[in-house]
XYZ file of C-alpha atoms in Angstrom:
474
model
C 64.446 146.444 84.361
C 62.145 149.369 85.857
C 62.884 150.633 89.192
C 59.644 150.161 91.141
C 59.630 154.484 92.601
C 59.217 154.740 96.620
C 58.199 157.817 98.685
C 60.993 160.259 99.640
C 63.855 158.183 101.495
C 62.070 157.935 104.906
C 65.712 157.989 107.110
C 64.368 159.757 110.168
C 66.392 162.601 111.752
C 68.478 161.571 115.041
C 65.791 161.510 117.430
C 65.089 160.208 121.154
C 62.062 158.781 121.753
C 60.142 160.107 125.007
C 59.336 157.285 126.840
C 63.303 155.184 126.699
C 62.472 151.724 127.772
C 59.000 151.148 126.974
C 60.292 151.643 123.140
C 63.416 149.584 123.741
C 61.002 146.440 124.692
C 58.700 147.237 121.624
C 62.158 146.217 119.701
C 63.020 143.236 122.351
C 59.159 142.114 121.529
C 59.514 141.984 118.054
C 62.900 140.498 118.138
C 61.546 137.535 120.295
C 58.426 136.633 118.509
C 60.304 136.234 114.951
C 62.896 134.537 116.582
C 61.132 132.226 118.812
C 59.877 129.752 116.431
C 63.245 128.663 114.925
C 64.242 126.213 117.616
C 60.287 125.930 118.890
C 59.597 124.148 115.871
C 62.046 121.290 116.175
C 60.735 120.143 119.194
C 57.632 119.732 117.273
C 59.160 118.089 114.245
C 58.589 114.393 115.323
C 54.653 115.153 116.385
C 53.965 117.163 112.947
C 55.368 114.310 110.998
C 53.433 111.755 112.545
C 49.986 114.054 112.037
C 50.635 114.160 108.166
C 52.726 111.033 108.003
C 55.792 112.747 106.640
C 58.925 111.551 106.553
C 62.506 113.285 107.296
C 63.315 113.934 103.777
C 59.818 116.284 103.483
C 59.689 117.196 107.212
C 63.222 119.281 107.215
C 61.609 121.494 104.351
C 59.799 123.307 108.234
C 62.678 124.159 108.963
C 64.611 124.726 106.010
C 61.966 127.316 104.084
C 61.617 129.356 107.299
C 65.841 129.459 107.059
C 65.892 130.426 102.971
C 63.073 132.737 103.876
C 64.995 134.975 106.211
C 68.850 134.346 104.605
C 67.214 135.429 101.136
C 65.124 138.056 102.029
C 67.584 139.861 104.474
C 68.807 142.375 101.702
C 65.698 143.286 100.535
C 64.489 143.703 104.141
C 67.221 146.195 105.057
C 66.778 148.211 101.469
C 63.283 148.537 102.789
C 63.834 149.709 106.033
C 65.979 152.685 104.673
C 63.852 153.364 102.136
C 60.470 153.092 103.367
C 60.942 153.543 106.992
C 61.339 151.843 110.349
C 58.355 151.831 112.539
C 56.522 150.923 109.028
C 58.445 147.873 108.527
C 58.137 147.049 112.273
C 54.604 146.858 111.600
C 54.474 144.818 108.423
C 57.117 142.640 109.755
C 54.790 141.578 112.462
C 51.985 141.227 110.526
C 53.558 138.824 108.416
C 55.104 136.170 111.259
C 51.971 136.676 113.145
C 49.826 135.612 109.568
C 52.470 132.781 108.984
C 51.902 131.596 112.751
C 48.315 131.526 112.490
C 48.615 130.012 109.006
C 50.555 127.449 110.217
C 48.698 126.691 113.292
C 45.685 126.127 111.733
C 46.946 123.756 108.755
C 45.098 120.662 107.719
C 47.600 119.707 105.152
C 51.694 119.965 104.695
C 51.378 122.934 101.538
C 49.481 125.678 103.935
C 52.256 124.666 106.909
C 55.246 125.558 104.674
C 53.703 128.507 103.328
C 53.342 130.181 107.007
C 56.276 129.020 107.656
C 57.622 130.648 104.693
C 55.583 133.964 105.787
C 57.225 134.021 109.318
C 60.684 134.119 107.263
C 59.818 136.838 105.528
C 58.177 138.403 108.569
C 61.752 137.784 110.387
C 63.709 138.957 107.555
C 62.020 142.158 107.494
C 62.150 142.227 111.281
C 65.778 142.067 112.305
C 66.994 144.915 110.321
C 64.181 147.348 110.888
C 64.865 146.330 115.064
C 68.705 147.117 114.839
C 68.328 150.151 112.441
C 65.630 151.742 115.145
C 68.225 150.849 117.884
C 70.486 153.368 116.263
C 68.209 155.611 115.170
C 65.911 156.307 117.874
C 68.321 155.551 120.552
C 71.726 158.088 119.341
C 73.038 158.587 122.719
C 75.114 157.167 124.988
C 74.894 155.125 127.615
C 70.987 154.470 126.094
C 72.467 153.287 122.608
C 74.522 150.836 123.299
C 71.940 149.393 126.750
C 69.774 148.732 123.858
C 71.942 146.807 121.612
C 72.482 144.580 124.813
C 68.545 144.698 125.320
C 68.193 143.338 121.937
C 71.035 140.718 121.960
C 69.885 139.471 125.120
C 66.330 139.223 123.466
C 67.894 137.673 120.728
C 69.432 135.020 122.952
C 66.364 134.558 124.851
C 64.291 133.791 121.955
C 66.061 130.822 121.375
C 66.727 129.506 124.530
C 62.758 130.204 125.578
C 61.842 128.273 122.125
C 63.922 125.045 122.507
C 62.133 124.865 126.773
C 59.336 126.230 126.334
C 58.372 124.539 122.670
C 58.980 121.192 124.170
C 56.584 121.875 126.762
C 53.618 123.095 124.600
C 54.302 120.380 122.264
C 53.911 117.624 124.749
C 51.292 119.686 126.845
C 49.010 121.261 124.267
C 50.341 119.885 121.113
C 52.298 120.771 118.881
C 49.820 123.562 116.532
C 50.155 125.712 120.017
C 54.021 126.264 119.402
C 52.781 128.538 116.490
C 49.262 130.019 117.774
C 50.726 131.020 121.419
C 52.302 133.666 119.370
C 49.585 135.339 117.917
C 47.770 137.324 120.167
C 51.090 138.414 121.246
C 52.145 139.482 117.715
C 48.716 141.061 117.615
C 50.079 143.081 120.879
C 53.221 143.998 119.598
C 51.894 145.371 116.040
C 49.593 147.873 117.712
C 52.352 148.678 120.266
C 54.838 149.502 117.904
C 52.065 151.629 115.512
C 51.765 153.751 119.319
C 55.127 153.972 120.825
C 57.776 154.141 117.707
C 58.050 157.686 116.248
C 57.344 157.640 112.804
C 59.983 158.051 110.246
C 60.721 161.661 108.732
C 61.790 161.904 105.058
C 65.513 162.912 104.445
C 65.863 165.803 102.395
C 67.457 164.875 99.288
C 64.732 163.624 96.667
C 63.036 160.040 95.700
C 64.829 156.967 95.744
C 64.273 154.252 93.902
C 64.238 150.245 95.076
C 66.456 148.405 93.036
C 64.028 145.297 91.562
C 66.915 143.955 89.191
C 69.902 143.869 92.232
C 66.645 142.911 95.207
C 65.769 139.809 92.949
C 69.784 138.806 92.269
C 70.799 138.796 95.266
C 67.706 137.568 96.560
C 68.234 134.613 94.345
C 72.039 134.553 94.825
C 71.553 133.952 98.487
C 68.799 131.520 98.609
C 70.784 129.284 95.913
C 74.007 129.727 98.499
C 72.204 128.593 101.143
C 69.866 126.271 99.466
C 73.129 124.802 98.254
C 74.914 124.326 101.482
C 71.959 122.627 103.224
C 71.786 119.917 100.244
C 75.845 119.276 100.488
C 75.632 119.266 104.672
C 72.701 116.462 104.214
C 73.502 114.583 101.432
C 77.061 115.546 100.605
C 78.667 116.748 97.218
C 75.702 115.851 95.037
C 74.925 117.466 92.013
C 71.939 119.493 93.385
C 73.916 120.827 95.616
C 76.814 121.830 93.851
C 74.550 123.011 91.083
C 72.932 125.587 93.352
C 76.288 126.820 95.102
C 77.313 127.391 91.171
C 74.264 129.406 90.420
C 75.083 131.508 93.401
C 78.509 132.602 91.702
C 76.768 133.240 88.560
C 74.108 135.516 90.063
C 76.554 137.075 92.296
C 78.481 137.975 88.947
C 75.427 139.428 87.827
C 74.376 141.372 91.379
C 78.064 143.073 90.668
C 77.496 144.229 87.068
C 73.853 145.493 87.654
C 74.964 147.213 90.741
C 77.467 149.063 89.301
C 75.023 150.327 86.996
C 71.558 151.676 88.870
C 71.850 154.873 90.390
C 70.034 153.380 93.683
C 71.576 150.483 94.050
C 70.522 147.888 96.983
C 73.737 148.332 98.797
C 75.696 151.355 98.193
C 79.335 150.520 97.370
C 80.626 153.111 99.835
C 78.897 150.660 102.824
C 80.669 148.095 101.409
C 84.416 149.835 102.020
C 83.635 150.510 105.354
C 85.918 149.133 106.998
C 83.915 148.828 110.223
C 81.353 147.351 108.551
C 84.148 144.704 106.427
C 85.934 143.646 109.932
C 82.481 142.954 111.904
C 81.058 140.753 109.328
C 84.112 138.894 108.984
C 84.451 139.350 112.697
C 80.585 137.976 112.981
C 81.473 134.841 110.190
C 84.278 133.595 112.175
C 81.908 133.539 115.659
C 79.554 131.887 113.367
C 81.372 129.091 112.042
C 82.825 128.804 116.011
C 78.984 128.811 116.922
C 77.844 125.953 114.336
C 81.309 123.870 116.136
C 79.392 124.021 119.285
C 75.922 123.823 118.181
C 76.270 121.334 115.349
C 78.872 119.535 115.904
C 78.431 119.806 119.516
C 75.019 117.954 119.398
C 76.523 114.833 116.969
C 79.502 114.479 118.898
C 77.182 114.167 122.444
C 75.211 111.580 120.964
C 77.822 109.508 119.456
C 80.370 109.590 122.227
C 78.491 110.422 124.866
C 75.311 107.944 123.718
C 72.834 111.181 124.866
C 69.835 111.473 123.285
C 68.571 114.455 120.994
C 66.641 116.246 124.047
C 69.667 115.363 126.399
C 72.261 117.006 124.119
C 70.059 119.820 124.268
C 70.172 119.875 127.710
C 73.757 119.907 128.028
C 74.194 122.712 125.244
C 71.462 124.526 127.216
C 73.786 126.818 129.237
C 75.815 127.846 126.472
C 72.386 129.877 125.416
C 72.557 131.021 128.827
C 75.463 131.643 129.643
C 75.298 134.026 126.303
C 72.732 136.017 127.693
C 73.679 136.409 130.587
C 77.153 137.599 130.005
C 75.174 139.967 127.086
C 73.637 141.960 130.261
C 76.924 144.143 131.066
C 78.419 144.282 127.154
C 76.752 147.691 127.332
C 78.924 148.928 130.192
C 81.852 147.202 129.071
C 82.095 148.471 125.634
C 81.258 151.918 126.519
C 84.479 151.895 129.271
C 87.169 149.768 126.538
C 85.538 150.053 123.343
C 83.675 147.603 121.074
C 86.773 146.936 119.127
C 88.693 145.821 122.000
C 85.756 144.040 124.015
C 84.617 141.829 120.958
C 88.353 141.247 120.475
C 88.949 139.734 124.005
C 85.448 137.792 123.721
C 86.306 135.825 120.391
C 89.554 135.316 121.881
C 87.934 133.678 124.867
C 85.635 131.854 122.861
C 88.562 130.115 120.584
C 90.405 129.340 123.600
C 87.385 127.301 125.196
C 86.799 125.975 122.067
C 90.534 124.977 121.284
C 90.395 122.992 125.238
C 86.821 121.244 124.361
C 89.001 119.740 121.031
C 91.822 119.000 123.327
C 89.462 117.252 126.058
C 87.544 115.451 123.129
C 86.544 111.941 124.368
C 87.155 113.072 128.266
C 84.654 113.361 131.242
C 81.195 114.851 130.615
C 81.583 117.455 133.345
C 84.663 118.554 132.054
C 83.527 119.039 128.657
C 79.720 121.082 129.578
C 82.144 123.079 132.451
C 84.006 124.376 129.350
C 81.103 125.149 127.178
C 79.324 127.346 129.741
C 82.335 129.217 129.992
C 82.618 129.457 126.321
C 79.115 131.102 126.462
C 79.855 133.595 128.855
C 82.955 134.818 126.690
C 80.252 134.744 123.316
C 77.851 137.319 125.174
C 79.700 140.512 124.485
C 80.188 139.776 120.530
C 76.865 140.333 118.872
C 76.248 143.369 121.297
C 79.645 144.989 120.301
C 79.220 144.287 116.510
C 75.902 145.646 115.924
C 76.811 148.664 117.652
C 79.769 149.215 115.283
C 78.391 147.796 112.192
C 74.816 149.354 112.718
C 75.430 151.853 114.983
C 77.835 153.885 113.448
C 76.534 153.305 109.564
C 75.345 156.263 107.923
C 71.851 157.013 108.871
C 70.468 156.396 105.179
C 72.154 153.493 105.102
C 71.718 151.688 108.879
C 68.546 149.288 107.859
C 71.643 147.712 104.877
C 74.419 147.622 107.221
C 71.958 145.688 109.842
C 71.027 143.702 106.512
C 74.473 142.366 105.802
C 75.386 142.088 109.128
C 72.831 139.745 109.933
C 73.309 138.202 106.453
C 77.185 137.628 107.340
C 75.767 134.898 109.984
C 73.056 132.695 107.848
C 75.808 132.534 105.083
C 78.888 131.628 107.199
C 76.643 129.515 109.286
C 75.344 127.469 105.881
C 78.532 127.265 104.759
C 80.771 125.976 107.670
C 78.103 123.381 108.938
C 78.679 122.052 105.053
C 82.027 121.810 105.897
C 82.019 120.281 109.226
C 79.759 117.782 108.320
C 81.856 116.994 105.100
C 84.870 116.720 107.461
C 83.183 114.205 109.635
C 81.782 111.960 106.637
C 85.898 111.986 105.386
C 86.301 110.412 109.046
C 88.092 113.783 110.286
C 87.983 113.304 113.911
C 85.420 115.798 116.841
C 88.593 117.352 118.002
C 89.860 118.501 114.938
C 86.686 119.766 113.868
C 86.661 121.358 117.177
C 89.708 122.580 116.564
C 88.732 124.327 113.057
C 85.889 126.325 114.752
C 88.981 127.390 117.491
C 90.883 128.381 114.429
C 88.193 130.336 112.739
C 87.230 132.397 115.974
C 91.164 133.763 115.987
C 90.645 134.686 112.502
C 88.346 136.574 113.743
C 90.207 138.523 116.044
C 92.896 139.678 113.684
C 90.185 140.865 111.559
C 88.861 142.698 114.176
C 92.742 143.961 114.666
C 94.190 144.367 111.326
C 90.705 145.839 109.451
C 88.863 147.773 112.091
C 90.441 151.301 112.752
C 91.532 151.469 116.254
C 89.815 154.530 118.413
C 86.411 153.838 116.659
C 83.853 156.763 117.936
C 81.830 153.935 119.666
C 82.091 155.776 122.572
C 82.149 159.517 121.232
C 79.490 161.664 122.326
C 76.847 161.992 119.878
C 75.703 164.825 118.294
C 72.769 166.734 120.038
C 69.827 164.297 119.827
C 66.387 166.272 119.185
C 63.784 165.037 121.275
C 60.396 163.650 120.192
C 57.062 162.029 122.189
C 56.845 158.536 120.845
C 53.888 158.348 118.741
């Protein structure tokens, strides 16, 4: 297949930006508004489905293209990024949620709803790794690089937490279109912001690159059939469709690997991919995932059918694991700049796998008991995200920082797909909430000895950086 030719790899120079935190909230900004909508939108499910009379079989497909959207497109995002700059991508990213929120704002009929929604995807999957990428690259010294890792986590965090309050609210209050067009003149905001404060990105000497169409479509395809397929089997359970799309996934995966080894710009360079930084945060970041859907997921079934809560009050009670996330994401900075990322994201999955080993033990006890546990678990998670994107981002090459962010962030829609198919499948076999619960315990300690056994000790998290040139934000 013909490479489609880009302009010189546009991998800008280690730089710091003039003006420190008014950049760092252009990246918060666009963080929140692509993240916002994925837990705003549920709140508006019920009110959307009776407007077009839909029922839950078509109304999950708001949910689920916005999901495919940013799980498929992740790779090709990040190849992007390195290749054709940050600050660029910022830009387009924006543009593209803030078209897909107007689009879907404005619909008069299901089609034009599900294509914004599949815009603001695509908007988010350029997004995240253009946002971590520029947190390494414009921000290459300490203590400012890893305060804005925590900036963006907590943003991150925020996002969600604002969009499952603050979407209920609009919905009831101004209905539910204004959970997508309160985000447009903001996204308006933020594109022209970023075009004025993000230094533009300077080409790497070294020649053209080339985007790999063959391995962006493959894998492209490979990961929306993965996740496609563990959506259909966590619904419906092992039907055909399902298992017919997690099969297609292997096939095209085979084929990613053989095409790959072939190009001479491939998507993901195979020396990324033996990183061994990179190899123990992901796995790291899919054993805090699978934890995550335990408490999420399962958390939110096993409230309502134990504890009789409704939908919105099991969101209430899983509330202050959001925030208890963020907050504890405000001093990761500090902390991993005094111990180490290695050693900080080590003691917070450990914490997390303990809480979530007591909340299997307690399963079936006292209410209070059980939310007093889960807010602790989310002040353990805080520190995790913050300390693995600074590794696994941070320290990636600086050609190759816009991939590593891509199959970081990757790591989490796949392992998230995949263990709520599990779980669920677990509960249907009449597998009990506390050993469930227990699982998710088990997986976050697998993370830790990856995090142990893979990641060199004495990582340079915390090494000085070479000396930065400065630049005016422009």
């Amino acid at each position: 297949m013909r490479h489609a030719t880009t302009e010189p790899s546009a991998t800008p120079a280690p730089a710091v930006v003039a003006h420190r935190w008014p950049t760092a909230l252009v990246l918060a900004s666009a963080m929140f508004l692509v993240l916002f909508d994925s837990l705003a939108v549920a709140t508006a499910l019920p009110r959307i489905g009776d407007e077009f009379r839909l029922g839950p079989g078509r109304l999950q497909w708001v949910v689920t293209l916005y999901s495919l959207s940013i799980g498929g497109l992740l790779l090709l995002g990040g190849r992007l990024c390195d290749l054709w700059g940050r600050r660029r991508l910022i830009v387009v990213s924006l543009a593209l949620a803030t078209l897909g929120s107007a689009l879907a704002g404005l619909a008069t009929a299901l089609a034009p709803l599900l294509l914004g929604r599949v815009l603001q995807g695509a908007g988010a999957a350029l997004a995240i790794p253009a946002t971590l990428a520029s947190a390494a690259t414009y921000f290459p010294d300490e203590p400012w690089r890893s305060r804005v890792f925590a900036v963006v986590a907590a943003t991150a965090n925020t996002a969600g937490l604002a969009g499952a309050i603050v979407g209920g609210l609009i919905t009831s209050h101004l209905g539910w279109r204004w959970v997508f067009l309160a985000t447009v003149p903001v996204g308006l905001a933020a594109m022209v912001a970023a075009r004025l404060l993000l230094p533009a990105s300077r080409p790497e000497p070294g020649g053209r690159q080339r985007l790999d169409l063959a391995g962006a479509v493959l894998a492209t395809g490979m990961l929306l059939a993965l996740l496609f397929g563990a959506n259909r089997i966590a619904e419906s359970g092992s039907d055909p469709v399902g298992l017919g799309a997690v099969a297609a996934s292997v096939v095209l995966l085979f084929l990613l690997v053989r095409v790959e080894r072939r190009v001479a710009d491939p998507l993901v360079r195979p020396a990324l991919l033996r990183s061994r930084p990179l190899v123990a945060g992901c796995l790291a970041f899919a054993a805090h995932s699978a934890a995550y859907a335990v408490v999420v997921v399962v958390g939110s079934l096993y409230l309502q059918e134990v504890h009789g809560l409704s939908p919105a009050g099991a969101g209430l009670v899983l509330a202050p694991v959001l925030l208890g996330a963020l907050v504890s994401a405000a001093p990761a900075g500090a902390l991993i700049r005094r111990f180490g990322a290695r050693r900080v994201v080590a003691v917070a999955l450990g914490l997390c796998a303990v809480t979530l080993a007591l909340v299997a033990v307690n399963a079936g006890g006292p209410l209070p008991v059980l939310v007093t546990i889960l807010v602790v678990w989310g002040l353990s998670a805080g520190p995790i995200y913050v300390g693995l994107t600074r590794v696994c981002v941070g320290d990636a090459p600086p050609g190759d920082q816009g991939t590593a962010s891509a199959v970081f962030e990757s790591t989490t829609h796949v392992a998230g797909a995949i263990s709520v198919a599990v779980f669920l499948t677990l509960l249907a076999a009449g597998v009990g909430y506390g050993v469930v619960q227990f699982v998710g315990a088990v997986a976050g300690g697998l993370g830790v000895l990856a995090l142990l056994l893979i990641m060199p000790a004495g990582q340079p998290e915390t090494a000085p950086s070479p000396a930065p040139q400065r630049v005016a934000a422009r």
